[in-house]
Tab-separated table of C-alpha atoms in Angstrom:
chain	number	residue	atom	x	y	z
A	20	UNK	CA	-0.056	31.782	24.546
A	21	UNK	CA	-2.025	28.414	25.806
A	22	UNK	CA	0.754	26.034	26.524
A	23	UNK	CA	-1.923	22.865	25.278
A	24	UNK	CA	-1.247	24.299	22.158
A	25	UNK	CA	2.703	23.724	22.339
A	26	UNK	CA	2.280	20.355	23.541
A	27	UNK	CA	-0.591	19.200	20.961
A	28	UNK	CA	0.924	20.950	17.919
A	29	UNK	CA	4.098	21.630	18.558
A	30	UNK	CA	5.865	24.758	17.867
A	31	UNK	CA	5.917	25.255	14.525
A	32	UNK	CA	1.936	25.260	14.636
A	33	UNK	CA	2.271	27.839	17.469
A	34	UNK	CA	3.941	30.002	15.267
A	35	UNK	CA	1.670	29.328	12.070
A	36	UNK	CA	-1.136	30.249	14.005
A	37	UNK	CA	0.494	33.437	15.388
A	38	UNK	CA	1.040	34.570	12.023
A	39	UNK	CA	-1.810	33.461	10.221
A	40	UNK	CA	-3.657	35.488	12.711
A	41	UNK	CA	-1.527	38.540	12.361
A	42	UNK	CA	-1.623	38.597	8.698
A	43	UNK	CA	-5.568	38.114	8.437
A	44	UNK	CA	-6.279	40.696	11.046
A	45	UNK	CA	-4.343	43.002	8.886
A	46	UNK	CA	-5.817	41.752	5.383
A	47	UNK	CA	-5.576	44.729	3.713
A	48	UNK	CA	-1.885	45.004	4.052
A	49	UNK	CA	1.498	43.034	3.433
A	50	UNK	CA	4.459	42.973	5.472
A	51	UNK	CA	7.987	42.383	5.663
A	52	UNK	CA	9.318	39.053	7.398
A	53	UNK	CA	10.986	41.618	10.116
A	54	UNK	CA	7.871	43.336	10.845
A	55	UNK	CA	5.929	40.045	11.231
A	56	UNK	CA	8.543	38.821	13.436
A	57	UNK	CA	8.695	42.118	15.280
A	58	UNK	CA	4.876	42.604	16.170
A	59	UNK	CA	3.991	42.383	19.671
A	60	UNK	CA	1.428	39.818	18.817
A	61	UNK	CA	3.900	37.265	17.334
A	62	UNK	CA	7.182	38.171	18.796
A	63	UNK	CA	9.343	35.333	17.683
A	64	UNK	CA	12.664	35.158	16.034
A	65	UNK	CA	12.750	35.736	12.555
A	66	UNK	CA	13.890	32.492	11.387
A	67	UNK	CA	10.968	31.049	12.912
A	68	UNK	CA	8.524	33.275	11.251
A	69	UNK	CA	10.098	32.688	7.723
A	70	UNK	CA	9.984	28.534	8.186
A	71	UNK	CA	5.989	29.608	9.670
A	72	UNK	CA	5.746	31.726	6.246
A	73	UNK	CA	6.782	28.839	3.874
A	74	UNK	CA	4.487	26.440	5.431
A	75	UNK	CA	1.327	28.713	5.214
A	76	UNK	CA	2.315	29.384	1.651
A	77	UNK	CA	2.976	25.701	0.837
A	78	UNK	CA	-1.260	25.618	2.359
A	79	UNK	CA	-2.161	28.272	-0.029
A	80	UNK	CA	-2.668	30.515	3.154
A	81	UNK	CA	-0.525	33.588	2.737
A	82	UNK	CA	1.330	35.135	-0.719
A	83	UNK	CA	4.538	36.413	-0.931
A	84	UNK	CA	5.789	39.229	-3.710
A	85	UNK	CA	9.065	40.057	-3.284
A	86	UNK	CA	9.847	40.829	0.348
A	87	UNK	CA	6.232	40.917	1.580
A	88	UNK	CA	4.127	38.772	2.778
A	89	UNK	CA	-0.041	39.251	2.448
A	90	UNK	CA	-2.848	37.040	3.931
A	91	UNK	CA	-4.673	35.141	1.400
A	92	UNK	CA	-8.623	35.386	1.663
A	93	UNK	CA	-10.011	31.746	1.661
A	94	UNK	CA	-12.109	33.237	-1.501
A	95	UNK	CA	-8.782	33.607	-3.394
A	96	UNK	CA	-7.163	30.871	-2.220
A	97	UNK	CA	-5.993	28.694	-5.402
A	98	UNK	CA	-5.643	31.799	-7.244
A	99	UNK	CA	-3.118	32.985	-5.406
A	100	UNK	CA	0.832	33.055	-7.045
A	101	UNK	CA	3.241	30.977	-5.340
């Protein structure tokens, strides 16, 4: 991962981005926190990913029902269920 990013944005942000990209690469599909966490193109802890996951739904970026987690097109975005 670029290391301006960690610096610049901190963290958190890294992670966001990590998982916002994962989920809308994947759009068709929703996914467990562990399985988010897991991928090989996030790998981070879990508690990070589910602080990550409340901040891109608090954005109107991802929805949640139940356990799993779904990328939200920008199209849909405001229609989406918190």
């Amino acid at each position: 991962f670029p290391s301006h990013d960690i610096i610049i944005g901190g963290r958190g942000q890294l992670v966001d981005k990590l998982v916002e990209k994962f989920l809308s690469t994947h759009m068709d599909q929703a996914f467990l926190e562990s399985e988010i966490a897991e991928d090989k193109s996030v790998a981070k802890k879990k508690g990070a990913v589910k602080k990550s996951l409340k901040r891109l739904l608090e954005r109107g970026l991802v929805a949640n029902k139940g356990s799993y987690w779904a990328f939200v097109p920008e199209k849909d975005r405001g229609k989406a269920k918190k």
